[in-house]
Coordinates of N, CA and C in Angstrom, one line a residue:
M19 N 0.9 -1.2 0.0 CA 0.0 0.0 0.0 C 0.9 1.2 0.0
A20 N 0.9 2.0 -1.1 CA 1.8 3.1 -1.2 C 1.2 4.3 -0.5
G21 N 2.1 5.2 0.1 CA 1.7 6.3 0.8 C 2.0 6.3 2.2
R22 N 1.9 7.5 2.8 CA 2.3 7.6 4.3 C 1.2 7.1 5.1
R23 N 1.5 6.6 6.3 CA 0.4 6.3 7.2 C 1.0 6.6 8.6
G24 N 0.0 6.9 9.6 CA 0.4 7.1 10.9 C -0.6 6.7 11.9
K25 N -0.3 6.1 13.0 CA -1.3 5.6 14.0 C -2.0 6.8 14.5
Y26 N -3.3 6.6 14.8 CA -4.1 7.6 15.4 C -5.0 6.8 16.4
Y27 N -5.2 7.3 17.6 CA -6.0 6.6 18.7 C -7.4 7.1 18.7
P28 N -8.3 6.5 19.4 CA -9.7 6.7 19.2 C -10.3 8.0 19.6
A29 N -9.5 9.1 19.8 CA -10.0 10.4 20.1 C -10.5 11.1 18.8
I30 N -10.3 10.4 17.7 CA -10.8 11.0 16.4 C -12.4 11.3 16.5
T31 N -12.8 12.4 15.9 CA -14.2 12.7 15.8 C -14.6 12.7 14.4
P32 N -16.0 12.7 14.1 CA -16.5 12.8 12.8 C -16.0 14.0 12.0
E33 N -15.9 15.1 12.8 CA -15.5 16.4 12.2 C -14.1 16.3 11.7
I34 N -13.2 15.7 12.5 CA -11.8 15.4 12.1 C -11.7 14.5 10.9
L35 N -12.6 13.5 10.8 CA -12.6 12.6 9.7 C -13.0 13.3 8.4
L36 N -14.0 14.1 8.5 CA -14.4 14.9 7.3 C -13.2 15.8 6.8
R37 N -12.6 16.5 7.8 CA -11.4 17.3 7.4 C -10.3 16.5 6.8
A38 N -10.1 15.3 7.3 CA -9.1 14.4 6.7 C -9.5 14.1 5.2
Y39 N -10.7 13.7 5.0 CA -11.1 13.5 3.6 C -10.9 14.7 2.7
S40 N -11.1 15.9 3.2 CA -11.0 17.1 2.4 C -9.6 17.4 2.0
I41 N -8.6 16.8 2.7 CA -7.2 17.0 2.3 C -6.6 15.8 1.8
G42 N -7.3 14.7 1.5 CA -6.8 13.5 0.8 C -6.5 12.4 1.6
L43 N -6.8 12.4 2.9 CA -6.5 11.3 3.8 C -7.8 10.4 4.0
F44 N -7.6 9.1 4.3 CA -8.7 8.3 4.8 C -8.2 7.3 5.8
P45 N -9.0 6.8 6.6 CA -8.6 5.9 7.7 C -8.7 4.4 7.4
M46 N -7.9 3.6 7.9 CA -8.0 2.1 7.9 C -7.5 1.6 9.2
A47 N -7.8 0.3 9.4 CA -7.2 -0.4 10.6 C -6.4 -1.6 10.1
E48 N -5.5 -2.1 10.8 CA -4.7 -3.2 10.5 C -5.6 -4.5 10.4
A49 N -6.6 -4.6 11.3 CA -7.4 -5.7 11.3 C -8.7 -5.4 12.0
A50 N -9.8 -6.2 11.8 CA -11.1 -5.9 12.3 C -11.0 -5.9 13.9
D51 N -10.1 -6.6 14.5 CA -10.0 -6.7 15.9 C -9.0 -5.8 16.5
D52 N -8.4 -4.9 15.7 CA -7.4 -3.9 16.2 C -8.2 -2.6 16.4
P53 N -8.2 -2.1 17.6 CA -9.0 -0.9 17.9 C -8.4 0.4 17.3
E54 N -7.2 0.4 16.9 CA -6.5 1.6 16.4 C -6.8 1.8 14.9
I55 N -6.6 3.0 14.4 CA -6.7 3.2 13.0 C -5.5 4.1 12.6
F56 N -5.2 4.1 11.3 CA -4.1 4.9 10.8 C -4.6 5.6 9.6
W57 N -4.0 6.8 9.3 CA -4.3 7.6 8.1 C -3.6 7.0 6.9
V58 N -4.2 7.0 5.7 CA -3.6 6.5 4.5 C -3.5 7.7 3.5
D59 N -2.4 7.9 2.9 CA -2.2 9.1 2.0 C -1.4 8.5 0.8
P60 N -2.1 7.9 -0.1 CA -1.5 7.2 -1.3 C -0.9 8.2 -2.3
E61 N 0.3 7.7 -2.8 CA 1.0 8.5 -3.9 C 0.2 8.4 -5.2
M62 N -0.5 7.3 -5.4 CA -1.4 7.1 -6.6 C -2.8 6.9 -6.0
R63 N -3.8 7.6 -6.5 CA -5.1 7.5 -5.9 C -6.1 6.9 -7.0
G64 N -6.9 6.0 -6.6 CA -7.9 5.5 -7.5 C -9.2 6.3 -7.6
I65 N -9.6 6.6 -8.8 CA -10.8 7.4 -9.0 C -11.6 6.6 -10.1
L66 N -12.9 6.9 -10.2 CA -13.7 6.3 -11.2 C -14.4 7.5 -12.0
P67 N -13.8 7.9 -13.0 CA -14.3 9.1 -13.7 C -15.8 8.8 -14.2
L68 N -16.7 9.7 -13.8 CA -18.1 9.5 -14.0 C -18.4 9.5 -15.5
D69 N -17.7 10.3 -16.3 CA -18.0 10.4 -17.7 C -17.4 9.3 -18.5
A70 N -16.6 8.5 -17.8 CA -16.0 7.3 -18.5 C -16.4 6.0 -17.9
F71 N -17.5 6.0 -17.1 CA -18.0 4.8 -16.4 C -18.5 3.8 -17.4
H72 N -18.0 2.6 -17.3 CA -18.3 1.6 -18.3 C -19.0 0.4 -17.7
V73 N -20.1 0.0 -18.3 CA -20.9 -1.2 -17.9 C -20.9 -2.2 -19.0
S74 N -20.4 -3.4 -18.7 CA -20.4 -4.4 -19.8 C -21.8 -4.7 -20.3
K75 N -21.9 -5.3 -21.5 CA -23.2 -5.6 -22.1 C -23.9 -6.6 -21.2
S76 N -23.1 -7.6 -20.7 CA -23.8 -8.6 -19.9 C -24.3 -8.1 -18.6
L77 N -23.6 -7.1 -18.0 CA -24.1 -6.5 -16.8 C -25.3 -5.6 -17.1
Q78 N -25.2 -4.9 -18.2 CA -26.3 -4.0 -18.6 C -27.6 -4.9 -18.7
K79 N -27.4 -6.1 -19.2 CA -28.6 -7.0 -19.4 C -29.1 -7.4 -18.1
T80 N -28.2 -7.7 -17.2 CA -28.6 -8.1 -15.8 C -29.3 -7.0 -15.1
V81 N -28.8 -5.8 -15.2 CA -29.4 -4.6 -14.5 C -30.8 -4.4 -15.0
R82 N -31.0 -4.6 -16.4 CA -32.4 -4.4 -16.9 C -33.4 -5.4 -16.4
K83 N -32.9 -6.5 -16.0 CA -33.8 -7.6 -15.5 C -34.3 -7.3 -14.1
K84 N -33.6 -6.3 -13.4 CA -33.9 -5.8 -12.0 C -34.0 -7.1 -11.1
P85 N -32.9 -7.8 -10.9 CA -33.0 -9.0 -10.0 C -33.1 -8.6 -8.5
F86 N -32.7 -7.4 -8.2 CA -32.8 -7.0 -6.8 C -33.6 -5.7 -6.6
D87 N -34.0 -5.5 -5.4 CA -34.7 -4.2 -5.1 C -33.6 -3.3 -4.5
I88 N -33.3 -2.2 -5.2 CA -32.2 -1.3 -4.9 C -32.7 -0.2 -4.0
R89 N -32.1 0.0 -2.8 CA -32.5 1.1 -1.9 C -31.3 1.9 -1.5
F90 N -31.6 3.1 -1.0 CA -30.6 4.0 -0.5 C -30.8 4.3 0.9
D91 N -29.7 4.2 1.8 CA -29.8 4.6 3.2 C -30.9 4.0 4.0
T92 N -31.4 2.8 3.7 CA -32.4 2.2 4.5 C -31.8 1.3 5.6
D93 N -30.6 0.9 5.4 CA -29.9 0.0 6.5 C -28.4 0.2 6.4
F94 N -28.0 1.4 6.7 CA -26.6 1.7 6.7 C -25.8 0.8 7.6
E95 N -26.3 0.6 8.8 CA -25.5 -0.2 9.8 C -25.5 -1.7 9.2
G96 N -26.5 -2.2 8.6 CA -26.4 -3.5 8.0 C -25.4 -3.6 6.9
V97 N -25.3 -2.6 6.1 CA -24.2 -2.6 5.0 C -22.9 -2.6 5.6
I98 N -22.5 -1.8 6.5 CA -21.2 -1.7 7.0 C -20.9 -3.0 7.8
A99 N -21.9 -3.5 8.5 CA -21.6 -4.7 9.3 C -21.3 -5.9 8.3
L100 N -22.0 -6.0 7.2 CA -21.7 -7.1 6.2 C -20.4 -6.8 5.5
C101 N -20.1 -5.5 5.2 CA -18.7 -5.2 4.6 C -17.6 -5.7 5.5
A102 N -17.8 -5.6 6.9 CA -16.8 -5.9 7.8 C -16.7 -7.4 8.0
Q103 N -17.6 -8.2 7.5 CA -17.5 -9.7 7.7 C -16.6 -10.3 6.7
P104 N -15.8 -11.3 7.1 CA -14.9 -12.0 6.1 C -15.8 -12.7 5.1
A105 N -15.2 -12.9 3.9 CA -16.0 -13.6 2.8 C -14.9 -14.5 2.1
D106 N -15.4 -15.3 1.2 CA -14.5 -16.2 0.4 C -13.4 -15.4 -0.3
D107 N -13.7 -14.3 -0.9 CA -12.7 -13.5 -1.6 C -12.0 -12.5 -0.7
R108 N -12.4 -12.5 0.6 CA -11.9 -11.5 1.5 C -11.8 -12.1 2.9
P109 N -10.8 -12.8 3.2 CA -10.7 -13.6 4.5 C -10.6 -12.7 5.7
S110 N -10.1 -11.4 5.5 CA -10.1 -10.5 6.6 C -10.4 -9.1 6.1
T111 N -10.8 -8.2 7.0 CA -11.1 -6.9 6.6 C -10.5 -5.9 7.5
W112 N -10.5 -4.6 7.1 CA -9.8 -3.5 7.9 C -10.9 -2.7 8.6
I113 N -12.1 -3.1 8.6 CA -13.2 -2.4 9.3 C -13.4 -2.8 10.7
N114 N -12.9 -2.0 11.6 CA -12.9 -2.3 13.0 C -14.1 -1.5 13.7
E115 N -14.3 -1.7 15.0 CA -15.4 -1.1 15.6 C -15.2 0.4 15.7
T116 N -14.0 0.9 15.8 CA -13.8 2.4 15.8 C -14.3 2.9 14.5
I117 N -14.0 2.3 13.4 CA -14.4 2.8 12.1 C -15.9 2.7 12.0
R118 N -16.5 1.6 12.4 CA -18.0 1.5 12.3 C -18.7 2.5 13.1
K119 N -18.2 2.9 14.3 CA -18.8 3.9 15.1 C -18.7 5.2 14.4
L120 N -17.6 5.6 13.9 CA -17.4 6.9 13.2 C -18.3 7.1 12.0
Y121 N -18.4 6.0 11.3 CA -19.2 6.1 10.0 C -20.7 6.1 10.4
R122 N -21.1 5.4 11.4 CA -22.5 5.5 11.8 C -22.8 7.0 12.2
E123 N -21.8 7.7 12.9 CA -22.0 9.1 13.3 C -22.1 10.0 12.0
L124 N -21.2 9.7 11.0 CA -21.3 10.4 9.7 C -22.6 10.2 9.1
H125 N -23.1 9.0 9.1 CA -24.4 8.7 8.5 C -25.5 9.5 9.1
H126 N -25.5 9.6 10.5 CA -26.5 10.4 11.2 C -26.4 11.9 10.9
M127 N -25.2 12.3 10.5 CA -24.9 13.8 10.1 C -25.2 14.0 8.7
G128 N -25.6 13.0 7.9 CA -25.9 13.2 6.5 C -24.6 13.1 5.6
H129 N -23.5 12.6 6.1 CA -22.3 12.5 5.3 C -21.9 11.1 4.9
A130 N -22.5 10.1 5.3 CA -22.2 8.7 4.9 C -23.5 8.0 4.5
H131 N -23.3 7.3 3.3 CA -24.5 6.8 2.7 C -24.3 5.3 2.3
S132 N -25.4 4.7 2.0 CA -25.3 3.3 1.6 C -26.2 3.1 0.4
V133 N -25.8 2.1 -0.5 CA -26.6 1.6 -1.5 C -26.8 0.2 -1.3
E134 N -28.1 -0.3 -1.3 CA -28.4 -1.7 -0.9 C -29.2 -2.5 -1.9
A135 N -28.8 -3.7 -2.0 CA -29.5 -4.7 -2.9 C -30.3 -5.7 -2.0
Y136 N -31.6 -5.8 -2.2 CA -32.3 -6.8 -1.5 C -33.0 -7.9 -2.4
D137 N -32.9 -9.1 -1.8 CA -33.7 -10.2 -2.5 C -34.8 -10.5 -1.5
G138 N -36.0 -10.0 -1.8 CA -37.0 -10.1 -0.9 C -36.7 -9.1 0.3
D139 N -36.7 -9.7 1.5 CA -36.3 -8.9 2.7 C -34.9 -9.1 3.1
E140 N -34.1 -9.8 2.3 CA -32.7 -10.1 2.7 C -31.8 -9.2 2.0
L141 N -30.9 -8.5 2.8 CA -29.8 -7.7 2.3 C -28.7 -8.5 1.7
V142 N -28.6 -8.5 0.4 CA -27.6 -9.4 -0.3 C -26.4 -8.7 -0.9
G143 N -26.5 -7.4 -0.9 CA -25.3 -6.7 -1.5 C -25.4 -5.2 -1.2
G144 N -24.3 -4.6 -1.2 CA -24.3 -3.1 -0.9 C -22.9 -2.5 -0.9
L145 N -23.0 -1.2 -0.8 CA -21.7 -0.4 -0.7 C -22.0 0.8 0.2
Y146 N -21.0 1.4 0.8 CA -21.1 2.6 1.6 C -20.0 3.5 1.3
G147 N -20.2 4.8 1.6 CA -19.1 5.7 1.4 C -19.5 7.1 2.0
V148 N -18.6 8.1 1.9 CA -18.8 9.4 2.4 C -19.0 10.4 1.4
S149 N -20.0 11.4 1.6 CA -20.1 12.4 0.7 C -19.7 13.7 1.3
L150 N -19.0 14.6 0.5 CA -18.5 15.8 1.0 C -18.5 16.8 -0.2
G151 N -19.2 17.9 -0.1 CA -19.2 18.8 -1.3 C -19.8 18.0 -2.4
A152 N -19.2 18.0 -3.6 CA -19.6 17.2 -4.8 C -18.7 16.0 -4.9
A153 N -18.1 15.5 -3.9 CA -17.3 14.3 -3.9 C -17.9 13.1 -3.2
F154 N -17.8 11.9 -3.6 CA -18.2 10.8 -2.9 C -17.0 9.8 -2.8
F155 N -16.7 9.4 -1.6 CA -15.6 8.6 -1.3 C -16.0 7.1 -1.0
G156 N -15.9 6.3 -2.0 CA -16.3 4.9 -1.8 C -15.4 4.2 -0.8
E157 N -16.0 3.4 0.2 CA -15.3 2.9 1.2 C -15.2 1.3 1.1
S158 N -16.3 0.6 0.9 CA -16.3 -0.8 0.8 C -17.6 -1.3 0.2
M159 N -17.6 -2.5 -0.2 CA -18.8 -3.1 -0.8 C -18.8 -4.6 -0.5
F160 N -20.0 -5.2 -0.6 CA -20.0 -6.7 -0.3 C -21.1 -7.2 -1.2
S161 N -21.0 -8.5 -1.4 CA -22.0 -9.2 -2.3 C -22.2 -10.6 -1.7
R162 N -23.5 -10.9 -1.6 CA -23.9 -12.3 -1.2 C -24.7 -13.0 -2.3
R163 N -24.9 -12.3 -3.4 CA -25.5 -12.8 -4.6 C -24.7 -12.3 -5.8
T164 N -24.7 -13.1 -6.9 CA -24.0 -12.7 -8.1 C -24.4 -11.3 -8.6
D165 N -23.4 -10.5 -8.8 CA -23.5 -9.1 -9.4 C -24.2 -8.2 -8.4
A166 N -24.6 -8.5 -7.2 CA -25.3 -7.6 -6.3 C -24.5 -6.3 -6.1
S167 N -23.2 -6.4 -5.7 CA -22.4 -5.2 -5.5 C -22.2 -4.4 -6.8
K168 N -22.1 -5.1 -7.9 CA -21.8 -4.4 -9.2 C -23.1 -3.6 -9.5
I169 N -24.3 -4.1 -9.3 CA -25.5 -3.4 -9.6 C -25.6 -2.2 -8.7
C170 N -25.2 -2.4 -7.4 CA -25.2 -1.2 -6.5 C -24.3 -0.1 -7.0
L171 N -23.2 -0.5 -7.5 CA -22.3 0.5 -8.1 C -22.9 1.2 -9.2
V172 N -23.5 0.5 -10.1 CA -24.2 1.1 -11.3 C -25.2 2.1 -10.8
H173 N -26.0 1.8 -9.8 CA -27.0 2.7 -9.2 C -26.4 3.9 -8.5
L174 N -25.2 3.7 -7.9 CA -24.5 4.8 -7.2 C -24.1 5.8 -8.3
V175 N -23.5 5.3 -9.4 CA -23.0 6.3 -10.4 C -24.2 7.0 -11.0
E176 N -25.3 6.3 -11.3 CA -26.5 6.9 -11.8 C -27.0 8.0 -10.9
R177 N -27.0 7.8 -9.6 CA -27.5 8.8 -8.7 C -26.5 9.9 -8.6
M178 N -25.2 9.6 -8.6 CA -24.2 10.8 -8.5 C -24.3 11.6 -9.8
K179 N -24.5 11.1 -10.9 CA -24.7 11.9 -12.2 C -26.0 12.8 -12.1
A180 N -27.0 12.1 -11.6 CA -28.3 12.9 -11.5 C -28.3 14.0 -10.5
K181 N -27.4 13.8 -9.4 CA -27.4 14.9 -8.4 C -26.3 15.9 -8.7
G182 N -25.5 15.7 -9.7 CA -24.4 16.6 -10.0 C -23.1 16.4 -9.3
F183 N -22.8 15.3 -8.8 CA -21.5 15.0 -8.2 C -20.4 15.1 -9.3
E184 N -19.2 15.4 -8.8 CA -18.0 15.5 -9.7 C -17.0 14.5 -9.6
L185 N -16.8 13.9 -8.4 CA -15.7 13.0 -8.1 C -16.1 11.8 -7.4
L186 N -15.8 10.6 -7.9 CA -16.0 9.3 -7.3 C -14.6 8.8 -6.9
D187 N -14.2 8.8 -5.7 CA -13.0 8.3 -5.2 C -13.1 6.9 -4.8
T188 N -12.2 6.0 -5.4 CA -12.2 4.6 -5.0 C -11.0 4.2 -4.1
Q189 N -10.2 5.2 -3.7 CA -9.1 5.1 -2.9 C -7.9 4.3 -3.7
F190 N -8.1 3.0 -4.0 CA -7.2 2.3 -4.8 C -8.0 1.7 -6.0
T191 N -7.3 1.2 -7.0 CA -7.9 0.5 -8.0 C -7.7 -1.0 -7.9
T192 N -8.7 -1.7 -8.3 CA -8.6 -3.2 -8.4 C -8.9 -3.6 -9.8
E193 N -8.7 -4.8 -10.1 CA -9.0 -5.4 -11.4 C -10.5 -5.3 -11.6
H194 N -11.3 -5.5 -10.5 CA -12.7 -5.4 -10.6 C -13.2 -4.0 -11.0
L195 N -12.6 -3.0 -10.3 CA -13.0 -1.6 -10.5 C -12.5 -1.1 -11.9
K196 N -11.4 -1.7 -12.4 CA -10.9 -1.3 -13.6 C -11.8 -1.7 -14.8
T197 N -12.6 -2.7 -14.6 CA -13.5 -3.1 -15.6 C -14.7 -2.1 -15.8
F198 N -14.8 -1.2 -14.7 CA -15.8 -0.1 -14.8 C -15.2 1.2 -15.3
G199 N -13.9 1.2 -15.4 CA -13.2 2.4 -15.9 C -12.4 3.1 -14.9
A200 N -12.2 2.5 -13.7 CA -11.3 3.1 -12.6 C -9.9 3.3 -13.1
I201 N -9.3 4.4 -12.7 CA -7.9 4.7 -13.1 C -7.2 5.2 -11.8
D202 N -5.8 5.1 -11.9 CA -4.9 5.7 -10.9 C -4.5 7.0 -11.4
V203 N -4.5 8.0 -10.5 CA -3.9 9.4 -10.8 C -2.9 9.7 -9.7
P204 N -1.9 10.5 -10.2 CA -0.9 10.9 -9.2 C -1.6 11.8 -8.1
K205 N -1.0 11.8 -6.9 CA -1.6 12.5 -5.8 C -1.8 14.0 -6.1
D206 N -0.8 14.7 -6.8 CA -1.0 16.1 -7.0 C -2.2 16.3 -7.9
D207 N -2.4 15.5 -8.9 CA -3.6 15.6 -9.8 C -4.9 15.3 -9.0
Y208 N -4.8 14.3 -8.2 CA -6.0 14.0 -7.4 C -6.4 15.2 -6.5
L209 N -5.4 15.8 -5.9 CA -5.7 16.9 -5.0 C -6.4 18.1 -5.6
K210 N -6.0 18.3 -6.9 CA -6.7 19.3 -7.7 C -8.1 19.0 -7.9
L211 N -8.4 17.7 -8.3 CA -9.8 17.3 -8.4 C -10.6 17.3 -7.1
L212 N -9.9 16.9 -6.1 CA -10.5 16.9 -4.7 C -10.9 18.3 -4.3
H213 N -9.9 19.2 -4.4 CA -10.1 20.6 -4.0 C -11.4 21.2 -4.7
A214 N -11.5 21.0 -6.0 CA -12.6 21.5 -6.7 C -13.9 20.9 -6.2
A215 N -13.9 19.6 -6.0 CA -15.1 18.9 -5.6 C -15.6 19.2 -4.2
V216 N -14.6 19.2 -3.2 CA -15.1 19.5 -1.8 C -15.4 20.9 -1.6
N217 N -14.9 21.8 -2.4 CA -15.2 23.2 -2.2 C -16.5 23.6 -3.0
S218 N -17.1 22.7 -3.7 CA -18.5 23.0 -4.3 C -19.5 22.9 -3.1
P219 N -20.7 23.5 -3.4 CA -21.7 23.3 -2.4 C -22.0 21.9 -2.1
H220 N -22.3 21.6 -0.8 CA -22.6 20.2 -0.4 C -23.9 19.7 -1.1
L221 N -23.8 18.5 -1.8 CA -24.9 18.0 -2.5 C -25.7 17.0 -1.7
E222 N -27.0 17.0 -1.8 CA -27.8 16.0 -1.2 C -27.6 14.7 -1.9
F223 N -27.3 13.6 -1.2 CA -27.2 12.3 -1.8 C -28.6 11.7 -2.1

């Protein structure tokens, strides 16, 4: 993981967390059972340009079939709890109780949001992140059904475009995110995009 990091103890507040996002930092933990968190400041930052968002033909076909009921902000705690659980493709996570508490508080403040996929009454996929100004910082996603988190991402981007958001931060790129058009940009370039987005009027998610 490229970039500077430094330990920070649980005196962090939601306001400090928002300030960190506004200058290009985000928090992580070494493990779910480690109460401490550290700031991450990557030299290369992952973003998903909204005007270059790509959805494969097969996924477009799946989205049109509407296999899930997509909702926003109806069970933020459920989403972050499932993101924190180990899965077959993710044997451990960095989401500890300190992070869960902070993001719950951000959610109550209107700065953290979730996109959720339901199969009947069961939450089977979702993602969550932080909104600040015209920027959305994606934090984590999970899937308990085929394509559930992918479909949530499609709906997130559609909502961001409709609301006038400018920046979708993915922190890092993965092969999965690259299929949607995610790219790495140098920190200096990212900070210019960030400054413009977070200094725009705060948008309703």
